[in-house]
mmCIF file of N, CA, C and O in Angstrom:
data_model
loop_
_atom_site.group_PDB
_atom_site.id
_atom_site.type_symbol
_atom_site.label_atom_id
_atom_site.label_comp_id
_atom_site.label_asym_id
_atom_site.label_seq_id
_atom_site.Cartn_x
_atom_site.Cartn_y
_atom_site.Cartn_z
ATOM 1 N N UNK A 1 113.727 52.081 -87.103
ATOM 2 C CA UNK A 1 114.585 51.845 -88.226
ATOM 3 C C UNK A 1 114.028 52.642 -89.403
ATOM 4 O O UNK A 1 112.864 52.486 -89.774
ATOM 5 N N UNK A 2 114.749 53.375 -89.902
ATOM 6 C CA UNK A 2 114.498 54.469 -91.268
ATOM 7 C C UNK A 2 114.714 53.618 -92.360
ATOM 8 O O UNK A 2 115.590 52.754 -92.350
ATOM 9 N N UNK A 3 113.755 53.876 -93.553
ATOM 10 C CA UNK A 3 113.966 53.080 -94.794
ATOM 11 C C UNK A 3 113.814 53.934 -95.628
ATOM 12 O O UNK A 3 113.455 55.034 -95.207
ATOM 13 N N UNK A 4 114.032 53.759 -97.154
ATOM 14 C CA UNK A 4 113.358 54.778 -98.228
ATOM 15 C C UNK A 4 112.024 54.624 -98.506
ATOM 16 O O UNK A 4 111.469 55.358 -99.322
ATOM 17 N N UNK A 5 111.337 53.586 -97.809
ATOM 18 C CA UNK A 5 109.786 53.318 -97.703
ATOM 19 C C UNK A 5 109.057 53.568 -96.464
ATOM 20 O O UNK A 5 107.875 53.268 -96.299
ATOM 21 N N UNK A 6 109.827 54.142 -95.578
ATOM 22 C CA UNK A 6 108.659 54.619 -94.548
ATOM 23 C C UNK A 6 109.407 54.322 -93.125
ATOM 24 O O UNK A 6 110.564 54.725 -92.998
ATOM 25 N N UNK A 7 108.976 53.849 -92.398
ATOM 26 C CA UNK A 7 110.119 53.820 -90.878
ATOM 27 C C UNK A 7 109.304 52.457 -90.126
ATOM 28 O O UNK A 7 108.204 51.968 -90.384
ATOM 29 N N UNK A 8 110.123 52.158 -89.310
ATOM 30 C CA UNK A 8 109.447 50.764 -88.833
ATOM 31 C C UNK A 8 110.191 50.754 -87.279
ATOM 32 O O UNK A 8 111.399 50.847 -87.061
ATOM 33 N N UNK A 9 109.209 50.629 -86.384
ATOM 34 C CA UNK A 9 109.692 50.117 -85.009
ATOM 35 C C UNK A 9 109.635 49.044 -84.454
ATOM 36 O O UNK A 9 108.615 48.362 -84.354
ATOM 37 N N UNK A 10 111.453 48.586 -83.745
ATOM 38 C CA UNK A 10 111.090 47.259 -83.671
ATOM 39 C C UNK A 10 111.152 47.251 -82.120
ATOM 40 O O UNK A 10 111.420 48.254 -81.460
ATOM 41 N N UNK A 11 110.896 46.102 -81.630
ATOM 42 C CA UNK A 11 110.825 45.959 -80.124
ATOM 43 C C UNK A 11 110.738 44.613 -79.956
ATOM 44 O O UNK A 11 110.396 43.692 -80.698
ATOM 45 N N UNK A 12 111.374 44.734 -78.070
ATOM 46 C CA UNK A 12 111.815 43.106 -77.778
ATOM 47 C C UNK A 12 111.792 43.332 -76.297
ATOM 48 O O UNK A 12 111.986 44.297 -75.557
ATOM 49 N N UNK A 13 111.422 41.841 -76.124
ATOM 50 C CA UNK A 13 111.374 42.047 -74.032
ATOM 51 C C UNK A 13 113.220 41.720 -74.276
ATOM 52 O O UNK A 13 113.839 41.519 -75.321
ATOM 53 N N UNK A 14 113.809 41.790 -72.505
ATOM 54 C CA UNK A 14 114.825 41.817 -72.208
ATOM 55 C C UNK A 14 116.082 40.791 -73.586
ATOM 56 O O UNK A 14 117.065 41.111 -74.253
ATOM 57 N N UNK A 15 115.318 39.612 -73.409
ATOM 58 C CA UNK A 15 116.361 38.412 -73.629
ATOM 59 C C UNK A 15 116.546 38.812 -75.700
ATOM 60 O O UNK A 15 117.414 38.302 -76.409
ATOM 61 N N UNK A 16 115.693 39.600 -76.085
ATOM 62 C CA UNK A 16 116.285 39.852 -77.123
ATOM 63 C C UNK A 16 115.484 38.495 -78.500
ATOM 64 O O UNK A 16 115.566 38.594 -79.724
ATOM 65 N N UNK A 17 114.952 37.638 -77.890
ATOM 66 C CA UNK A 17 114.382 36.960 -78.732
ATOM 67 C C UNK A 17 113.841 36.798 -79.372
ATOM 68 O O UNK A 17 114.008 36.029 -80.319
ATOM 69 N N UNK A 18 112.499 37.794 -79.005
ATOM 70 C CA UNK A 18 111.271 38.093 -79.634
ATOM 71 C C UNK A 18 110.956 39.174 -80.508
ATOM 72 O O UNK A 18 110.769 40.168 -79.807
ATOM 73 N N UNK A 19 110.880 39.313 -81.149
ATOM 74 C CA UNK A 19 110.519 41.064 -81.972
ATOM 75 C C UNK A 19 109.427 41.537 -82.012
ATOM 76 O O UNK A 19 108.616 40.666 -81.697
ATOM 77 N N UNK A 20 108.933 42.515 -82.245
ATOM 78 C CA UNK A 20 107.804 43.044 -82.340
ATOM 79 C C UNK A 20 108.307 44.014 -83.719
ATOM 80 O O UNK A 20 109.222 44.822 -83.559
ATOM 81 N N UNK A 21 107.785 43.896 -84.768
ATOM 82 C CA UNK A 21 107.639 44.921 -85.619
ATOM 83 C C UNK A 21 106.482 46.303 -85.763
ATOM 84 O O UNK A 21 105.320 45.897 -85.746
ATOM 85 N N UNK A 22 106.547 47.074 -85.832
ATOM 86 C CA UNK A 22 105.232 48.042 -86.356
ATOM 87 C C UNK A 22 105.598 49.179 -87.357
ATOM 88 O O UNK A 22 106.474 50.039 -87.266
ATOM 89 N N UNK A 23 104.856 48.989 -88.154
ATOM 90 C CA UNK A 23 105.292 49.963 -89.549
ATOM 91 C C UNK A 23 104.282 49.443 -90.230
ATOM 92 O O UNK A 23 103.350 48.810 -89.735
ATOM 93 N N UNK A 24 104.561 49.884 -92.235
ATOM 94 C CA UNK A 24 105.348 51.010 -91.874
ATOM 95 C C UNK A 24 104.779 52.545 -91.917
ATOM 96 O O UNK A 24 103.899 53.048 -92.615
ATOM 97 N N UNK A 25 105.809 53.214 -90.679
ATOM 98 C CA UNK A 25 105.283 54.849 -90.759
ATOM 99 C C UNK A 25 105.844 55.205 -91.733
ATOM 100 O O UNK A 25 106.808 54.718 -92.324
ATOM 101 N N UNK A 26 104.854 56.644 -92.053
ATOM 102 C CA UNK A 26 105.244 57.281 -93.449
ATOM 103 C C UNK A 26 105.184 56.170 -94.157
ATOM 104 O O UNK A 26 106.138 55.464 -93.831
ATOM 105 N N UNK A 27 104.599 55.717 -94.883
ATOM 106 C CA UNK A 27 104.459 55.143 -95.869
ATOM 107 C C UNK A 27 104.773 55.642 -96.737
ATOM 108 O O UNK A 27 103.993 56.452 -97.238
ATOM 109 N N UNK A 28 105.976 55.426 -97.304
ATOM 110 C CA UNK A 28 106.310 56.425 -98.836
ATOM 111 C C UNK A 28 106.998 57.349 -98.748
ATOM 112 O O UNK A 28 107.262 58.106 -99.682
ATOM 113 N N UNK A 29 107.518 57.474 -97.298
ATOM 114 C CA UNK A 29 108.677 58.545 -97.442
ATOM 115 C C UNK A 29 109.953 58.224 -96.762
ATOM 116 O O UNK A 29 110.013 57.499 -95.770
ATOM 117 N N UNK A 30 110.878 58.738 -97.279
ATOM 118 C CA UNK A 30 112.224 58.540 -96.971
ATOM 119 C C UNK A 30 112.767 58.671 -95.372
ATOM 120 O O UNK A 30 113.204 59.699 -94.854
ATOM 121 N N UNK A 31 112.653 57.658 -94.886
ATOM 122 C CA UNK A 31 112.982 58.121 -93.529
ATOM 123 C C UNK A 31 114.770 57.945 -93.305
ATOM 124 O O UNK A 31 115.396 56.887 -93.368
ATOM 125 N N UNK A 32 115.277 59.203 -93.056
ATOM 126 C CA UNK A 32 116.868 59.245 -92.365
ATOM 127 C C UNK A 32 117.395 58.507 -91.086
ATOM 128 O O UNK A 32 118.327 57.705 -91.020
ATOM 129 N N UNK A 33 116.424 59.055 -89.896
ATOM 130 C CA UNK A 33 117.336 58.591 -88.994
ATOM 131 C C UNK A 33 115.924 58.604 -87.770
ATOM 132 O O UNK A 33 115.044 59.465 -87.752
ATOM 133 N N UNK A 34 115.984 57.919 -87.224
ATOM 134 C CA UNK A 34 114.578 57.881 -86.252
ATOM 135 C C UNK A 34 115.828 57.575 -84.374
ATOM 136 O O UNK A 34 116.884 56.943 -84.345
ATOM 137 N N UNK A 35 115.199 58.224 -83.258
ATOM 138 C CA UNK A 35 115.808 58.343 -81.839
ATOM 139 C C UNK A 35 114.989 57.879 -80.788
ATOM 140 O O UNK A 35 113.780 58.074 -80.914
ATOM 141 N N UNK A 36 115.244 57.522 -80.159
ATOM 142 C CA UNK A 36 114.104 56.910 -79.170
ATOM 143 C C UNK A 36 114.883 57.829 -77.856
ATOM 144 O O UNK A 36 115.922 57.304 -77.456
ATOM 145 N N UNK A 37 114.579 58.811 -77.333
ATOM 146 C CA UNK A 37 114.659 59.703 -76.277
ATOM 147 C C UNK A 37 114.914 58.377 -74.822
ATOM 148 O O UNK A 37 114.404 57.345 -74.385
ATOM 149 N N UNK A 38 115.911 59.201 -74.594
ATOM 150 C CA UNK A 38 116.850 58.625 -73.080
ATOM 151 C C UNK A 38 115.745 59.187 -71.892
ATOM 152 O O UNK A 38 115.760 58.764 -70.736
ATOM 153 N N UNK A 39 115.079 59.903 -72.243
ATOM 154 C CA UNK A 39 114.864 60.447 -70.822
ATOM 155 C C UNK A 39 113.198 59.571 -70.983
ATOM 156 O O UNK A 39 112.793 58.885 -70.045
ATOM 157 N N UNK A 40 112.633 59.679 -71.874
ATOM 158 C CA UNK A 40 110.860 59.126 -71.994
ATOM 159 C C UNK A 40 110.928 57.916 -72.822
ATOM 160 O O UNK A 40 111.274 58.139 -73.982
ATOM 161 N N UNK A 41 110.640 56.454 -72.465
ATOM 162 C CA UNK A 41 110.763 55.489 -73.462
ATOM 163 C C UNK A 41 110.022 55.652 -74.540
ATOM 164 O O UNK A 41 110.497 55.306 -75.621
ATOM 165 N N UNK A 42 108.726 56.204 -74.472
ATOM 166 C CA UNK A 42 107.620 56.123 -75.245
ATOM 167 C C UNK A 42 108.118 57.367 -76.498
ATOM 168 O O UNK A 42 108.127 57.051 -77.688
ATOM 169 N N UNK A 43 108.455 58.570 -76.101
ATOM 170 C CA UNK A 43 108.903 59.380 -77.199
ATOM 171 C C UNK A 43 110.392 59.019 -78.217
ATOM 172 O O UNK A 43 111.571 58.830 -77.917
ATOM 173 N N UNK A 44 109.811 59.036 -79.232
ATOM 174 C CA UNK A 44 110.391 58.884 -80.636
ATOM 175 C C UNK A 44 110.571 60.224 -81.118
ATOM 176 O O UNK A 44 109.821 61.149 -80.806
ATOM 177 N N UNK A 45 111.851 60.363 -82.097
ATOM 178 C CA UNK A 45 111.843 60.916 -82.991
ATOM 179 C C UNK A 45 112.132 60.651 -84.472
ATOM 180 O O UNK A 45 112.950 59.765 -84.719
ATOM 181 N N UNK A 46 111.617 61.247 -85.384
ATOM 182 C CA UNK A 46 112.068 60.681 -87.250
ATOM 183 C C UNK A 46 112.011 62.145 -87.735
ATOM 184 O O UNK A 46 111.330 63.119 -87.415
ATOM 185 N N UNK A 47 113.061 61.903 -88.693
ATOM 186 C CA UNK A 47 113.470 63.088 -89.827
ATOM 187 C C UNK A 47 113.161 62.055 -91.168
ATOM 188 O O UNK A 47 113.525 60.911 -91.441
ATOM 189 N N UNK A 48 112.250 63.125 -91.893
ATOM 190 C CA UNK A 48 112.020 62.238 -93.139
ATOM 191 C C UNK A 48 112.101 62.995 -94.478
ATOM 192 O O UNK A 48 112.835 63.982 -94.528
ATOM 193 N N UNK A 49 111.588 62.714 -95.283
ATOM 194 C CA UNK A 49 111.905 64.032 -96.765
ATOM 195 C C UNK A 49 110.817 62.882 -97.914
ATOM 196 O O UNK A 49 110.428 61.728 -97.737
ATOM 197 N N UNK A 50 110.654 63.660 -98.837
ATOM 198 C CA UNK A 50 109.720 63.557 -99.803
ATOM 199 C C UNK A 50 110.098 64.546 -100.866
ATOM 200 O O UNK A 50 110.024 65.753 -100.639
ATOM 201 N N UNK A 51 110.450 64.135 -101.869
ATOM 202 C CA UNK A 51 110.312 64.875 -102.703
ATOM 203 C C UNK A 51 109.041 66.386 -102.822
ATOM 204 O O UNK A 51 109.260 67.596 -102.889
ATOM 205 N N UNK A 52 107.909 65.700 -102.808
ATOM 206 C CA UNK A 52 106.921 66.750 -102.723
ATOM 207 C C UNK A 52 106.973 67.843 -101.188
ATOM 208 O O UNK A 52 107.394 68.999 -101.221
ATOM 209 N N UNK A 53 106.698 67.483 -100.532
ATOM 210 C CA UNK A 53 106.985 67.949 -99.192
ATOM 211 C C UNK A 53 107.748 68.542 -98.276
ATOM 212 O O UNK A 53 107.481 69.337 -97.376
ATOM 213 N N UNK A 54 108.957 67.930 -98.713
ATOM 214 C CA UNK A 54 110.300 68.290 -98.219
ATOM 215 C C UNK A 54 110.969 67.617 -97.506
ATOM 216 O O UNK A 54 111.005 66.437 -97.855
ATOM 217 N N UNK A 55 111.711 67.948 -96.349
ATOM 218 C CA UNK A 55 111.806 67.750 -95.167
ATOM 219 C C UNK A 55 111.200 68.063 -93.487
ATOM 220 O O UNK A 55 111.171 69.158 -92.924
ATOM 221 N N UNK A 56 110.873 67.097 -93.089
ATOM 222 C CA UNK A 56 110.286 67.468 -92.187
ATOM 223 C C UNK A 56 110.673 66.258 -90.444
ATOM 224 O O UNK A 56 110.957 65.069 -90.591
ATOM 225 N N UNK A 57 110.610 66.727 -89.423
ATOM 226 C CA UNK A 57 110.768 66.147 -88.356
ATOM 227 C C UNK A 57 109.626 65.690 -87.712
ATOM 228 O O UNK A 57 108.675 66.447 -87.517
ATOM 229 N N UNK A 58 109.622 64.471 -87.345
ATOM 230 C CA UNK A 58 108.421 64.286 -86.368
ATOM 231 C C UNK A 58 108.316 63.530 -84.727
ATOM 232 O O UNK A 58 109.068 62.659 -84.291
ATOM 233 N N UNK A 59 107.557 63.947 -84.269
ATOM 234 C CA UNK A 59 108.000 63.129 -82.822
ATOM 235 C C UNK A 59 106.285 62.469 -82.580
ATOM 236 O O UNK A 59 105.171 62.697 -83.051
ATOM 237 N N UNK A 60 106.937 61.478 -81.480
ATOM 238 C CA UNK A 60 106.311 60.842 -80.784
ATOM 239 C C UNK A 60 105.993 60.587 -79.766
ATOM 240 O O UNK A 60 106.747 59.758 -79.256
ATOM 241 N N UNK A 61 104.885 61.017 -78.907
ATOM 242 C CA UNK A 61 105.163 60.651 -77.126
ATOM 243 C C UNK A 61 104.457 59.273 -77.050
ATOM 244 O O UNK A 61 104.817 58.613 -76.075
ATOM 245 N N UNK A 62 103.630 58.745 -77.769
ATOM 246 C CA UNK A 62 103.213 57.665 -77.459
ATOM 247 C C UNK A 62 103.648 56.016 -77.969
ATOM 248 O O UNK A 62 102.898 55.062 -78.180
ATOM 249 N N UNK A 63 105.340 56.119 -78.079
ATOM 250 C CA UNK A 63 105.866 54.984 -78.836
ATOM 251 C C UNK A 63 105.520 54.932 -80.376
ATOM 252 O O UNK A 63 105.383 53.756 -80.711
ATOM 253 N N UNK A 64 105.410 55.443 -80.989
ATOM 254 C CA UNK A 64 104.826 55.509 -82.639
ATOM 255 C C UNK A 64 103.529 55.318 -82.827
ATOM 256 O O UNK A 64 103.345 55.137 -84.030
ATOM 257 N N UNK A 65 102.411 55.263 -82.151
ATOM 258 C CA UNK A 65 101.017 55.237 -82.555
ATOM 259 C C UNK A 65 100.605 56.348 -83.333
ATOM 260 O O UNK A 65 100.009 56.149 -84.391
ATOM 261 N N UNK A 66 100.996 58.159 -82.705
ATOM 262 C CA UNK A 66 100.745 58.737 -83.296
ATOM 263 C C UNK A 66 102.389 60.043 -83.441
ATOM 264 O O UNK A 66 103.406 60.124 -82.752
ATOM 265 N N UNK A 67 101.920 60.816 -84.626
ATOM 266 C CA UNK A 67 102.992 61.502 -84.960
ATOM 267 C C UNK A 67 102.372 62.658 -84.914
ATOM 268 O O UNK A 67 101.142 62.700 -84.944
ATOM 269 N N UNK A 68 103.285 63.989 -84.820
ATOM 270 C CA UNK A 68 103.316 65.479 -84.677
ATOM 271 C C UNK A 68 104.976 65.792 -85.156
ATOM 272 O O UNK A 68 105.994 65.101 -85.108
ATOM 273 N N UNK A 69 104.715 67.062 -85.590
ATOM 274 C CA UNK A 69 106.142 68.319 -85.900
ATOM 275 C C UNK A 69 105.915 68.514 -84.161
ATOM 276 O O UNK A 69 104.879 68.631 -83.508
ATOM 277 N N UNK A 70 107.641 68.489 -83.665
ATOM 278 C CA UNK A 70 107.541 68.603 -82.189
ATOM 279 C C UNK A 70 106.974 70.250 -82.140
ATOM 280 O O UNK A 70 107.227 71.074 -83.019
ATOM 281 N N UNK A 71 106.266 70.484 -81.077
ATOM 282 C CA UNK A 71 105.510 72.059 -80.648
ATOM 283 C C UNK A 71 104.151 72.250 -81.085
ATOM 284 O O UNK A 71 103.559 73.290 -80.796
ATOM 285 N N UNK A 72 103.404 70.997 -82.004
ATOM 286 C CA UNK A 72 101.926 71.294 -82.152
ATOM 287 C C UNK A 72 101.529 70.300 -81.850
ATOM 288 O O UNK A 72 102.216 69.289 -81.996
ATOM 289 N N UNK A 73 100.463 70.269 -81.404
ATOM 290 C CA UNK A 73 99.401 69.326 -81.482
ATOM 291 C C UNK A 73 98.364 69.032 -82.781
ATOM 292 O O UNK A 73 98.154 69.754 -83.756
ATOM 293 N N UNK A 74 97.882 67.927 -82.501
ATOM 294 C CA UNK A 74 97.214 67.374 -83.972
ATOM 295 C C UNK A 74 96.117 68.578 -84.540
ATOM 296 O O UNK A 74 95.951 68.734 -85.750
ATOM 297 N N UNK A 75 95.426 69.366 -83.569
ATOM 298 C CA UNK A 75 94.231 69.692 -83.870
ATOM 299 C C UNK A 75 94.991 71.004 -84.570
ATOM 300 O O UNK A 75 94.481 71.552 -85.548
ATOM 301 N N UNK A 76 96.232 71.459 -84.002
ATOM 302 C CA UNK A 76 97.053 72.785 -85.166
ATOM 303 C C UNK A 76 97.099 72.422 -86.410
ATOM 304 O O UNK A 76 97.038 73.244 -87.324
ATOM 305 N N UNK A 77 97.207 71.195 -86.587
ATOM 306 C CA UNK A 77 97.495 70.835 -87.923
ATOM 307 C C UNK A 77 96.318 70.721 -89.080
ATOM 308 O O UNK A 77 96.729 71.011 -90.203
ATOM 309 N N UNK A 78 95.530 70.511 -89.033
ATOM 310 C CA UNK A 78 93.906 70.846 -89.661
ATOM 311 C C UNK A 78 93.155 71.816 -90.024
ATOM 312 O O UNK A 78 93.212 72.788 -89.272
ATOM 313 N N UNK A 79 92.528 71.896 -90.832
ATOM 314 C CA UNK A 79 91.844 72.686 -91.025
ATOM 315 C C UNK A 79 90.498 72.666 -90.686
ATOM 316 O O UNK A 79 90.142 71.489 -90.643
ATOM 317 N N UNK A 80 89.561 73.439 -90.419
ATOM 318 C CA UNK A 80 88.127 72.746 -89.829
ATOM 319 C C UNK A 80 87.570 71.574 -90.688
ATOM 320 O O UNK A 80 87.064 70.513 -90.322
ATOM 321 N N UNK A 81 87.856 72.169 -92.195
ATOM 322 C CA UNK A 81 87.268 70.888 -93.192
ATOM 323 C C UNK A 81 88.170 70.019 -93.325
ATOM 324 O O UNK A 81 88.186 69.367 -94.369
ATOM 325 N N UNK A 82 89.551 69.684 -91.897
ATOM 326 C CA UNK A 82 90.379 68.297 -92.226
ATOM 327 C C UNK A 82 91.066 68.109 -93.087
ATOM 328 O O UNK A 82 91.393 67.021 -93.560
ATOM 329 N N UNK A 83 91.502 69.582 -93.536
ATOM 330 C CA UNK A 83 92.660 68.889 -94.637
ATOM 331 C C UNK A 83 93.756 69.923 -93.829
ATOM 332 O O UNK A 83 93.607 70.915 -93.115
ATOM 333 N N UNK A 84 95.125 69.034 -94.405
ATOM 334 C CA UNK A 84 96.092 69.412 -93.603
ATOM 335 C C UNK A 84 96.411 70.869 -93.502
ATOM 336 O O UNK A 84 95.752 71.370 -94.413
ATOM 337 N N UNK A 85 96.913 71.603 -93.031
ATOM 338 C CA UNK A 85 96.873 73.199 -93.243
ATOM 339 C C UNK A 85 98.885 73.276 -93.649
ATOM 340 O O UNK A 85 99.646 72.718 -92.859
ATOM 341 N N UNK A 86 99.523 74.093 -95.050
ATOM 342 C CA UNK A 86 100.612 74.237 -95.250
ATOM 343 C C UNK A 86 101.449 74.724 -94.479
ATOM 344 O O UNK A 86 102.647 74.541 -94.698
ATOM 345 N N UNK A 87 101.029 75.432 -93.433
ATOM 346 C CA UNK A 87 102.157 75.577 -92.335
ATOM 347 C C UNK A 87 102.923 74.816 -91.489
ATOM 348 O O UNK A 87 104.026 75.113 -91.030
ATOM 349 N N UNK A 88 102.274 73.807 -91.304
ATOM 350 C CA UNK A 88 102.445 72.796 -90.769
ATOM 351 C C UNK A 88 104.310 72.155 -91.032
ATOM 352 O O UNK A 88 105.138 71.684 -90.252
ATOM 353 N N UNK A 89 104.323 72.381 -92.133
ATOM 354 C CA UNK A 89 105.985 72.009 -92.258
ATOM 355 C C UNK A 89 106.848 73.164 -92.609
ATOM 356 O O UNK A 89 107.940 73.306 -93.159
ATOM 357 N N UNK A 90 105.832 74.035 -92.018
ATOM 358 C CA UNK A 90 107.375 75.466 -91.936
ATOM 359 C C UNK A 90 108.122 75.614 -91.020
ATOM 360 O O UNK A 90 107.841 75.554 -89.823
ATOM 361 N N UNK A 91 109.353 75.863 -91.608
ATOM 362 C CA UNK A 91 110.828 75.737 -90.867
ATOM 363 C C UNK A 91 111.325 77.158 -90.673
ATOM 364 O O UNK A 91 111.801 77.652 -91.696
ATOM 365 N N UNK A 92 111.322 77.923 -89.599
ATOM 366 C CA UNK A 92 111.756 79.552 -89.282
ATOM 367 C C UNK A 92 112.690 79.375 -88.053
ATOM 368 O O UNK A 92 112.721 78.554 -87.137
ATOM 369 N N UNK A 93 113.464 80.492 -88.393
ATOM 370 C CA UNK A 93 114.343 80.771 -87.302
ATOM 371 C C UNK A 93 114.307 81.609 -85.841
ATOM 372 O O UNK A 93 115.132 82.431 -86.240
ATOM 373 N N UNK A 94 114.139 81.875 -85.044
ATOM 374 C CA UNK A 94 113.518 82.734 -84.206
ATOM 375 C C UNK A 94 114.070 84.175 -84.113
ATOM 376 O O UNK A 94 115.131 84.356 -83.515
ATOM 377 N N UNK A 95 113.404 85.215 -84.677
ATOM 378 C CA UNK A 95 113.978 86.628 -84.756
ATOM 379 C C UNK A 95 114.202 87.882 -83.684
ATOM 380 O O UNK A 95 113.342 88.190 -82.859
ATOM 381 N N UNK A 96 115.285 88.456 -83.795
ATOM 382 C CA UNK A 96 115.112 89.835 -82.825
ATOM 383 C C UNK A 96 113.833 90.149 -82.895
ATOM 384 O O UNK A 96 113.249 89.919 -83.954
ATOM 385 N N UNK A 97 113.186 90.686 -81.894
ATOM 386 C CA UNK A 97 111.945 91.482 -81.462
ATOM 387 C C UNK A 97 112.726 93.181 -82.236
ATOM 388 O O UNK A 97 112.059 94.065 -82.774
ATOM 389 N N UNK A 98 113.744 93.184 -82.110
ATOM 390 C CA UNK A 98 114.370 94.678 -82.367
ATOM 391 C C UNK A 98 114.765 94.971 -83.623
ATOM 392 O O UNK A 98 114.535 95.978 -84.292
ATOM 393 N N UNK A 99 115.562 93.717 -83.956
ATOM 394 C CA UNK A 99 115.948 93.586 -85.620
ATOM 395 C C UNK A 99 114.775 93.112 -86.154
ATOM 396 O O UNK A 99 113.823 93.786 -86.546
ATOM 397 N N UNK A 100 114.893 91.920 -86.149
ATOM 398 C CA UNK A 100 113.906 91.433 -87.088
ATOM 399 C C UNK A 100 115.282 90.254 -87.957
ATOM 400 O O UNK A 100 115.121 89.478 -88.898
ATOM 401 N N UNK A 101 116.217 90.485 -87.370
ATOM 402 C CA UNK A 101 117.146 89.501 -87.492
ATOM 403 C C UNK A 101 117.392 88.359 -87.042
ATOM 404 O O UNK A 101 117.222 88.399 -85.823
ATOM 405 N N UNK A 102 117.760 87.172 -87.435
ATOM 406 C CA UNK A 102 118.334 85.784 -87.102
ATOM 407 C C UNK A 102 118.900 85.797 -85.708
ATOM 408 O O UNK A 102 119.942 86.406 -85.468
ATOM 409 N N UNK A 103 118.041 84.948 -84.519
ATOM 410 C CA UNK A 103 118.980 84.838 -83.628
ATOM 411 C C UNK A 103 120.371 84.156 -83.527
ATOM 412 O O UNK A 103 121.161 84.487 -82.644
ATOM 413 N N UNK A 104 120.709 83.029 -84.606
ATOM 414 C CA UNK A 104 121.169 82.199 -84.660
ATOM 415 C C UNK A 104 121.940 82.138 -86.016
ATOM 416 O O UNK A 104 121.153 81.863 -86.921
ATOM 417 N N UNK A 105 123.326 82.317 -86.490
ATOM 418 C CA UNK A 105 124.002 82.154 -87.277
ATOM 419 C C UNK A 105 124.542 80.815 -88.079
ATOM 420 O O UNK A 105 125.626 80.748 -88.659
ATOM 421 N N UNK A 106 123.845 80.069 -88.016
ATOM 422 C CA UNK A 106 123.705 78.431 -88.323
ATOM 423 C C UNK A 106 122.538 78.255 -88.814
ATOM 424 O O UNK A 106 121.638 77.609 -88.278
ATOM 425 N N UNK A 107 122.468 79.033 -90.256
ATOM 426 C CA UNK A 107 121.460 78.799 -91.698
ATOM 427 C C UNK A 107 121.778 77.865 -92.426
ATOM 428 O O UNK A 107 121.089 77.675 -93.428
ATOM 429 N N UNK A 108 122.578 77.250 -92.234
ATOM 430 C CA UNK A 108 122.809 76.283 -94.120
ATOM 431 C C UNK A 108 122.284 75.293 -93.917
ATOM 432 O O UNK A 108 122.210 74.441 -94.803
#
């Protein structure tokens, strides 16, 4: 569940009775819309935004314990001295090898 305070997962055995809460992720940021993948129970996804930061996507293979931008792993994201490295939430399009142009006409 997405909030303007962070994201929260809930969970329940079959009969629906019981809940389990865990949150909240992102603490402090705007979460849109969070997916729980048909094919892997455990992988999640959340789109979130921050004023400072931006927008950014994140997934989950381990039910929400831990988070990644889908295609890196944690240790891409660091710097040796542990602080986060700014690439980390860059958003590119994939280019001709020939152009150097947009494969993909769906920028906005």
């Amino acid at each position: 569940m997405g909030t303007r305070k962070g994201a929260f997962i809930l969970t329940s055995d079959g009969t629906r009775k019981r809940w389990k809460v865990s949150g909240p992720h992102f603490a402090g940021w705007e979460t849109y819309h969070m997916k729980g993948s048909p094919v892997n129970s455990d992988r999640i996804y959340a789109s979130q935004t921050s004023a400072w930061f931006g927008q950014i996507i994140q997934r989950s293979d381990d039910g929400g314990k831990t988070w990644n931008p889908p295609g890196t792993k944690p240790e891409d994201l660091m710097t040796p001295e542990g602080m986060a490295k700014g690439e980390s939430n860059m958003f590119v399009y994939d280019a001709s090898p020939e152009t150097g142009k947009p494969l993909t006409t769906h920028q906005w």
